């Protein structure tokens, strides 16, 4: 970490907003003034001006039972109405909500009026299937318009969606279905990825199959979108085609008002222990902060902008910045199904040129990937429509930041580096374009109304030019309301560390520079960040030891030029397997195994077969030392190891 800090301290490039940008900016410095004068009043104003309430709220925050917050609790609204109907009622029905582009090149243009109608039909179809307030619906879909329609139809009914990323395996899907007790799964036959139809329905069938453990899946129906036309297995009593029930359903549907604290969705994310956590978000506070941040951080002018967030709907970024924030603001978006490389590496730039994208939000791992391919590829396209760039998921190194601005942003656009988490629901730290002077590599300042500190282990603010732990010192509207079904784990994971201060601990290390700007330094726990997605070492270790050849396994995140961090596994094999197989063959088999168990994103970059693992006298694996090996460094202090010789054995085995 010290090396990284030294590097940061050398960063003295500054990019103030242009006069032209500042003159037309959505955000104004008054936001900071208003929020610091009266934080709760500020959020009440945002919630009132950005959302339409069926029943106005009188109370802003109820923090009488921390850490269980209630925001705008006596207010009532319908989230889908706020994202759809009201725009149509205000005369914006003809505005494009989505320019959809499928990977094979098929396109659909969907206006707000059309999207509203489709969501009303889908809501009626879902009620026919018995879905109502509080029911859980699992969504396992590619990035197609039906994914957005599904989320909004569930929200419209006051039900709760749980999106499972299409890249996750049948096992991951089943554990999420079970944990949430989902009644319905919405999926597709498949989607297009890398030029091929990639099946989804078989994973749902496998997930719901009888596993001989006597545990019956809670799912009653599976609603299947036809996307690729590939053959699917079918259960007549369980499965229904989307095209058989949604278009036939009535397009009349009145949005019922639900309390602001009605749950909106569960989204699973990795933690330090093996089991993913179902992060719970509710309606009014979540939508208010998603809308506020989307409008101000991305400088959204809904009448003229074309906004594109490249995140998949399976992650929180897809929820807050490809569905709820932009739709609440009446934005026009691009929705793209596939990968950036198909049919060739310039696909994303072609899409930007074709639709005239003005605001582009993506991840550092993608930027670094494009840097590798060379600037010639984007430079062949006309990207002059772009006027703002955004980054999320991990720290963006100054080099990637500069490339992003120069090559994609024409050397002129502001870049907002947005720090937040699945748990925070919406952006917490970011520059405001038109106001903040940008610093490459720093997320910079907490947003108006957000109270963030960098503290030492006792919870004392470290001050400028010092590092520590990142905390939120006050509740915020889009904060998680809990972990589904596990209130104790919620308290334990996020609030125990600074219990007496009442701070939320995010799990990230951070530093304030001499100006007080915040630099994120990565996770301080055993959680990795691979391509901007959180993976837990424990989860991958438990997949590895579930393989019959494995005796013991330890996983670390090692720095990687493209993905930020990469999964590196150290595995002790059972003697019997070593006799019959080569270590190389087994390493390959284990990589594939993890891909099947969790999903391709968790597949280790390297699997090292070793004879022993470094442990303390109390038996704790010292991952710090394994990280040194994985990153090719000299191994650090080994004095607390039970057997100090073990690291030299491992190092030589890895070589
Ligand atoms: C973790 C949250 C929020 C959407 C994507 C990831 C890291 C996120 C930044 C940033 C440095 C960042 C943190 C955080 N992170 N954004 N701008 N700079 N680090 O959501 O899977 O919940 O992961 O991603 O480590 O804790 P997530």
mmCIF file of C-alpha atoms in Angstrom, residues 181-411:
data_model
loop_
_atom_site.group_PDB
_atom_site.id
_atom_site.type_symbol
_atom_site.label_atom_id
_atom_site.label_comp_id
_atom_site.label_asym_id
_atom_site.label_seq_id
_atom_site.Cartn_x
_atom_site.Cartn_y
_atom_site.Cartn_z
ATOM 1 C CA UNK A 181 -37.711 -17.797 -1.200
ATOM 2 C CA UNK A 182 -38.511 -16.722 -4.766
ATOM 3 C CA UNK A 183 -41.927 -17.661 -6.121
ATOM 4 C CA UNK A 184 -41.237 -16.878 -9.763
ATOM 5 C CA UNK A 185 -38.152 -16.899 -11.990
ATOM 6 C CA UNK A 186 -38.031 -14.720 -15.103
ATOM 7 C CA UNK A 187 -35.444 -15.935 -17.577
ATOM 8 C CA UNK A 188 -34.789 -16.369 -21.308
ATOM 9 C CA UNK A 189 -33.906 -19.278 -23.557
ATOM 10 C CA UNK A 190 -30.543 -17.563 -23.849
ATOM 11 C CA UNK A 191 -28.747 -14.399 -24.833
ATOM 12 C CA UNK A 192 -26.019 -13.443 -27.280
ATOM 13 C CA UNK A 193 -22.452 -13.257 -26.071
ATOM 14 C CA UNK A 194 -19.278 -13.204 -28.117
ATOM 15 C CA UNK A 195 -21.164 -13.994 -31.287
ATOM 16 C CA UNK A 196 -22.918 -17.051 -29.957
ATOM 17 C CA UNK A 197 -26.260 -17.893 -28.439
ATOM 18 C CA UNK A 198 -25.479 -18.656 -24.840
ATOM 19 C CA UNK A 199 -28.156 -20.666 -23.043
ATOM 20 C CA UNK A 200 -29.774 -19.582 -19.762
ATOM 21 C CA UNK A 201 -32.852 -21.792 -19.393
ATOM 22 C CA UNK A 202 -30.851 -25.021 -18.761
ATOM 23 C CA UNK A 203 -29.231 -23.393 -15.712
ATOM 24 C CA UNK A 204 -32.699 -22.546 -14.365
ATOM 25 C CA UNK A 205 -33.887 -26.127 -14.994
ATOM 26 C CA UNK A 206 -30.817 -27.461 -13.229
ATOM 27 C CA UNK A 207 -31.193 -25.006 -10.366
ATOM 28 C CA UNK A 208 -34.804 -26.030 -9.805
ATOM 29 C CA UNK A 209 -34.268 -29.759 -10.234
ATOM 30 C CA UNK A 210 -34.696 -32.121 -7.330
ATOM 31 C CA UNK A 211 -31.275 -32.436 -5.751
ATOM 32 C CA UNK A 212 -32.213 -35.380 -3.613
ATOM 33 C CA UNK A 213 -31.743 -33.368 -0.418
ATOM 34 C CA UNK A 214 -35.461 -33.165 0.273
ATOM 35 C CA UNK A 215 -35.418 -29.382 -0.132
ATOM 36 C CA UNK A 216 -38.155 -28.322 -2.527
ATOM 37 C CA UNK A 217 -37.526 -25.122 -4.492
ATOM 38 C CA UNK A 218 -40.005 -22.364 -3.585
ATOM 39 C CA UNK A 219 -40.481 -21.480 -7.260
ATOM 40 C CA UNK A 220 -43.968 -22.014 -8.686
ATOM 41 C CA UNK A 221 -43.492 -20.673 -12.213
ATOM 42 C CA UNK A 222 -40.764 -19.844 -14.705
ATOM 43 C CA UNK A 223 -41.508 -17.115 -17.226
ATOM 44 C CA UNK A 224 -39.303 -17.476 -20.303
ATOM 45 C CA UNK A 225 -38.459 -14.768 -22.824
ATOM 46 C CA UNK A 226 -37.653 -16.065 -26.299
ATOM 47 C CA UNK A 227 -34.457 -14.338 -27.323
ATOM 48 C CA UNK A 228 -32.246 -16.763 -29.233
ATOM 49 C CA UNK A 229 -34.800 -19.339 -30.407
ATOM 50 C CA UNK A 230 -32.680 -22.226 -29.187
ATOM 51 C CA UNK A 231 -34.302 -25.462 -28.024
ATOM 52 C CA UNK A 232 -35.365 -25.594 -24.402
ATOM 53 C CA UNK A 233 -36.628 -28.293 -22.081
ATOM 54 C CA UNK A 234 -40.128 -27.496 -20.929
ATOM 55 C CA UNK A 235 -42.245 -28.236 -17.888
ATOM 56 C CA UNK A 236 -45.904 -27.704 -18.824
ATOM 57 C CA UNK A 237 -47.114 -27.114 -15.303
ATOM 58 C CA UNK A 238 -44.293 -24.735 -14.389
ATOM 59 C CA UNK A 239 -43.034 -22.896 -17.470
ATOM 60 C CA UNK A 240 -44.694 -20.139 -19.510
ATOM 61 C CA UNK A 241 -43.486 -18.198 -22.511
ATOM 62 C CA UNK A 242 -43.374 -14.442 -22.033
ATOM 63 C CA UNK A 243 -44.839 -13.994 -25.528
ATOM 64 C CA UNK A 244 -47.841 -16.154 -24.575
ATOM 65 C CA UNK A 245 -48.795 -14.159 -21.506
ATOM 66 C CA UNK A 246 -47.450 -10.590 -21.592
ATOM 67 C CA UNK A 247 -48.699 -9.227 -24.957
ATOM 68 C CA UNK A 248 -52.157 -10.744 -24.227
ATOM 69 C CA UNK A 249 -52.443 -9.082 -20.837
ATOM 70 C CA UNK A 250 -54.345 -5.833 -20.485
ATOM 71 C CA UNK A 251 -52.453 -2.561 -20.903
ATOM 72 C CA UNK A 252 -54.586 -0.969 -18.172
ATOM 73 C CA UNK A 253 -52.934 -1.052 -14.829
ATOM 74 C CA UNK A 254 -53.189 1.499 -12.068
ATOM 75 C CA UNK A 255 -50.061 1.919 -10.006
ATOM 76 C CA UNK A 256 -50.909 1.392 -6.352
ATOM 77 C CA UNK A 257 -49.080 3.492 -3.757
ATOM 78 C CA UNK A 258 -46.787 1.674 -1.320
ATOM 79 C CA UNK A 259 -45.022 2.982 1.778
ATOM 80 C CA UNK A 260 -41.590 4.486 1.166
ATOM 81 C CA UNK A 261 -40.007 1.672 3.161
ATOM 82 C CA UNK A 262 -41.628 -1.079 1.084
ATOM 83 C CA UNK A 263 -38.774 -3.380 -0.042
ATOM 84 C CA UNK A 264 -37.825 -2.854 -3.699
ATOM 85 C CA UNK A 265 -35.099 -5.405 -4.260
ATOM 86 C CA UNK A 266 -32.579 -7.841 -2.883
ATOM 87 C CA UNK A 267 -29.188 -8.050 -4.548
ATOM 88 C CA UNK A 268 -26.632 -10.616 -3.484
ATOM 89 C CA UNK A 269 -23.035 -9.607 -2.947
ATOM 90 C CA UNK A 270 -19.935 -11.332 -1.643
ATOM 91 C CA UNK A 271 -18.729 -10.893 1.893
ATOM 92 C CA UNK A 272 -15.804 -12.179 3.910
ATOM 93 C CA UNK A 273 -17.529 -15.452 4.739
ATOM 94 C CA UNK A 274 -18.660 -17.989 2.180
ATOM 95 C CA UNK A 275 -22.346 -17.195 1.946
ATOM 96 C CA UNK A 276 -23.387 -14.254 -0.290
ATOM 97 C CA UNK A 277 -25.371 -11.559 1.501
ATOM 98 C CA UNK A 278 -28.799 -10.515 0.253
ATOM 99 C CA UNK A 279 -28.532 -6.727 0.408
ATOM 100 C CA UNK A 280 -31.982 -5.236 0.915
ATOM 101 C CA UNK A 281 -33.032 -1.892 -0.555
ATOM 102 C CA UNK A 282 -36.362 -0.139 -0.136
ATOM 103 C CA UNK A 283 -38.290 2.350 -2.257
ATOM 104 C CA UNK A 284 -38.481 6.083 -1.456
ATOM 105 C CA UNK A 285 -35.002 6.799 -0.108
ATOM 106 C CA UNK A 286 -33.343 4.587 -2.691
ATOM 107 C CA UNK A 287 -35.127 6.216 -5.613
ATOM 108 C CA UNK A 288 -34.540 9.723 -4.264
ATOM 109 C CA UNK A 289 -30.776 9.280 -3.988
ATOM 110 C CA UNK A 290 -30.507 7.334 -7.262
ATOM 111 C CA UNK A 291 -32.352 10.135 -9.072
ATOM 112 C CA UNK A 292 -30.456 12.950 -7.334
ATOM 113 C CA UNK A 293 -27.029 11.458 -7.999
ATOM 114 C CA UNK A 294 -27.856 10.478 -11.558
ATOM 115 C CA UNK A 295 -29.017 13.974 -12.394
ATOM 116 C CA UNK A 296 -26.212 15.895 -10.702
ATOM 117 C CA UNK A 297 -23.178 13.607 -11.033
ATOM 118 C CA UNK A 298 -23.852 12.922 -14.714
ATOM 119 C CA UNK A 299 -25.061 16.455 -15.466
ATOM 120 C CA UNK A 300 -28.170 14.998 -17.046
ATOM 121 C CA UNK A 301 -30.182 17.199 -19.402
ATOM 122 C CA UNK A 302 -32.980 14.725 -20.121
ATOM 123 C CA UNK A 303 -34.279 16.537 -23.241
ATOM 124 C CA UNK A 304 -30.996 16.323 -25.098
ATOM 125 C CA UNK A 305 -28.649 13.758 -23.571
ATOM 126 C CA UNK A 306 -28.096 10.175 -24.664
ATOM 127 C CA UNK A 307 -26.751 8.334 -21.672
ATOM 128 C CA UNK A 308 -25.060 4.945 -21.635
ATOM 129 C CA UNK A 309 -24.101 2.947 -18.580
ATOM 130 C CA UNK A 310 -22.385 -0.267 -19.696
ATOM 131 C CA UNK A 311 -23.045 -2.213 -16.479
ATOM 132 C CA UNK A 312 -25.085 -5.405 -16.561
ATOM 133 C CA UNK A 313 -28.413 -5.337 -14.803
ATOM 134 C CA UNK A 314 -27.088 -8.150 -12.597
ATOM 135 C CA UNK A 315 -24.972 -5.685 -10.627
ATOM 136 C CA UNK A 316 -25.985 -2.709 -8.492
ATOM 137 C CA UNK A 317 -24.684 -0.268 -11.122
ATOM 138 C CA UNK A 318 -27.186 -1.719 -13.587
ATOM 139 C CA UNK A 319 -29.992 -1.293 -11.023
ATOM 140 C CA UNK A 320 -29.278 2.289 -9.975
ATOM 141 C CA UNK A 321 -27.771 3.759 -13.153
ATOM 142 C CA UNK A 322 -29.303 1.782 -16.027
ATOM 143 C CA UNK A 323 -32.806 1.431 -14.583
ATOM 144 C CA UNK A 324 -33.993 3.440 -11.574
ATOM 145 C CA UNK A 325 -31.946 6.665 -11.569
ATOM 146 C CA UNK A 326 -32.107 7.354 -15.323
ATOM 147 C CA UNK A 327 -35.769 6.352 -15.706
ATOM 148 C CA UNK A 328 -36.855 8.410 -12.700
ATOM 149 C CA UNK A 329 -35.155 11.350 -14.446
ATOM 150 C CA UNK A 330 -36.740 10.644 -17.834
ATOM 151 C CA UNK A 331 -33.377 9.991 -19.510
ATOM 152 C CA UNK A 332 -32.773 8.503 -22.950
ATOM 153 C CA UNK A 333 -30.452 5.516 -22.673
ATOM 154 C CA UNK A 334 -28.536 2.983 -24.697
ATOM 155 C CA UNK A 335 -28.986 -0.656 -23.696
ATOM 156 C CA UNK A 336 -26.516 -3.100 -25.219
ATOM 157 C CA UNK A 337 -26.709 -6.851 -24.885
ATOM 158 C CA UNK A 338 -23.244 -8.120 -25.665
ATOM 159 C CA UNK A 339 -19.516 -7.830 -25.209
ATOM 160 C CA UNK A 340 -17.292 -4.934 -26.354
ATOM 161 C CA UNK A 341 -15.316 -7.204 -28.708
ATOM 162 C CA UNK A 342 -18.051 -8.489 -30.968
ATOM 163 C CA UNK A 343 -17.834 -8.638 -33.951
ATOM 164 C CA UNK A 344 -14.626 -6.672 -33.451
ATOM 165 C CA UNK A 345 -13.018 -4.602 -30.702
ATOM 166 C CA UNK A 346 -14.568 -1.264 -31.751
ATOM 167 C CA UNK A 347 -18.192 -2.258 -31.088
ATOM 168 C CA UNK A 348 -18.701 0.092 -28.146
ATOM 169 C CA UNK A 349 -17.340 3.057 -30.114
ATOM 170 C CA UNK A 350 -19.609 2.173 -33.028
ATOM 171 C CA UNK A 351 -22.579 2.286 -30.669
ATOM 172 C CA UNK A 352 -21.513 5.655 -29.263
ATOM 173 C CA UNK A 353 -21.192 7.065 -32.776
ATOM 174 C CA UNK A 354 -24.470 5.536 -33.967
ATOM 175 C CA UNK A 355 -26.640 6.866 -31.123
ATOM 176 C CA UNK A 356 -24.698 10.034 -30.410
ATOM 177 C CA UNK A 357 -23.989 9.070 -26.804
ATOM 178 C CA UNK A 358 -23.240 12.161 -24.712
ATOM 179 C CA UNK A 359 -22.686 10.615 -21.248
ATOM 180 C CA UNK A 360 -20.712 7.393 -20.930
ATOM 181 C CA UNK A 361 -20.351 5.472 -17.632
ATOM 182 C CA UNK A 362 -18.106 2.410 -17.450
ATOM 183 C CA UNK A 363 -15.474 0.592 -15.385
ATOM 184 C CA UNK A 364 -11.679 1.016 -15.138
ATOM 185 C CA UNK A 365 -11.140 -2.610 -16.144
ATOM 186 C CA UNK A 366 -12.820 -1.869 -19.492
ATOM 187 C CA UNK A 367 -10.737 1.277 -19.953
ATOM 188 C CA UNK A 368 -7.518 -0.646 -19.290
ATOM 189 C CA UNK A 369 -8.626 -3.334 -21.735
ATOM 190 C CA UNK A 370 -9.121 -0.691 -24.444
ATOM 191 C CA UNK A 371 -5.748 0.892 -23.649
ATOM 192 C CA UNK A 372 -4.142 -2.460 -24.368
ATOM 193 C CA UNK A 373 -5.853 -2.738 -27.751
ATOM 194 C CA UNK A 374 -4.560 0.684 -28.730
ATOM 195 C CA UNK A 375 -6.042 4.101 -29.363
ATOM 196 C CA UNK A 376 -6.293 3.483 -33.128
ATOM 197 C CA UNK A 377 -9.528 1.568 -32.597
ATOM 198 C CA UNK A 378 -11.570 4.341 -30.914
ATOM 199 C CA UNK A 379 -9.845 6.988 -33.032
ATOM 200 C CA UNK A 380 -11.408 5.498 -36.172
ATOM 201 C CA UNK A 381 -14.844 6.501 -34.841
ATOM 202 C CA UNK A 382 -16.450 9.867 -34.276
ATOM 203 C CA UNK A 383 -16.815 10.166 -30.512
ATOM 204 C CA UNK A 384 -17.326 13.929 -30.511
ATOM 205 C CA UNK A 385 -20.841 13.642 -29.053
ATOM 206 C CA UNK A 386 -19.376 12.618 -25.673
ATOM 207 C CA UNK A 387 -19.361 15.413 -23.112
ATOM 208 C CA UNK A 388 -19.005 13.533 -19.824
ATOM 209 C CA UNK A 389 -17.304 10.315 -18.717
ATOM 210 C CA UNK A 390 -17.852 8.292 -15.562
ATOM 211 C CA UNK A 391 -15.944 5.495 -13.849
ATOM 212 C CA UNK A 392 -16.996 2.991 -11.188
ATOM 213 C CA UNK A 393 -16.083 -0.287 -9.528
ATOM 214 C CA UNK A 394 -12.488 0.142 -8.449
ATOM 215 C CA UNK A 395 -9.862 2.852 -8.281
ATOM 216 C CA UNK A 396 -9.056 4.226 -11.730
ATOM 217 C CA UNK A 397 -5.309 4.666 -11.948
ATOM 218 C CA UNK A 398 -4.190 8.117 -13.174
ATOM 219 C CA UNK A 399 -2.753 6.609 -16.363
ATOM 220 C CA UNK A 400 -6.097 5.051 -17.325
ATOM 221 C CA UNK A 401 -7.887 8.252 -16.291
ATOM 222 C CA UNK A 402 -5.696 10.322 -18.644
ATOM 223 C CA UNK A 403 -6.168 7.882 -21.512
ATOM 224 C CA UNK A 404 -9.941 7.875 -20.965
ATOM 225 C CA UNK A 405 -10.101 11.671 -21.086
ATOM 226 C CA UNK A 406 -7.731 12.094 -24.014
ATOM 227 C CA UNK A 407 -8.811 9.268 -26.290
ATOM 228 C CA UNK A 408 -12.505 8.849 -25.479
ATOM 229 C CA UNK A 409 -13.246 12.308 -24.104
ATOM 230 C CA UNK A 410 -11.379 14.231 -26.822
ATOM 231 C CA UNK A 411 -9.108 15.777 -24.171
#
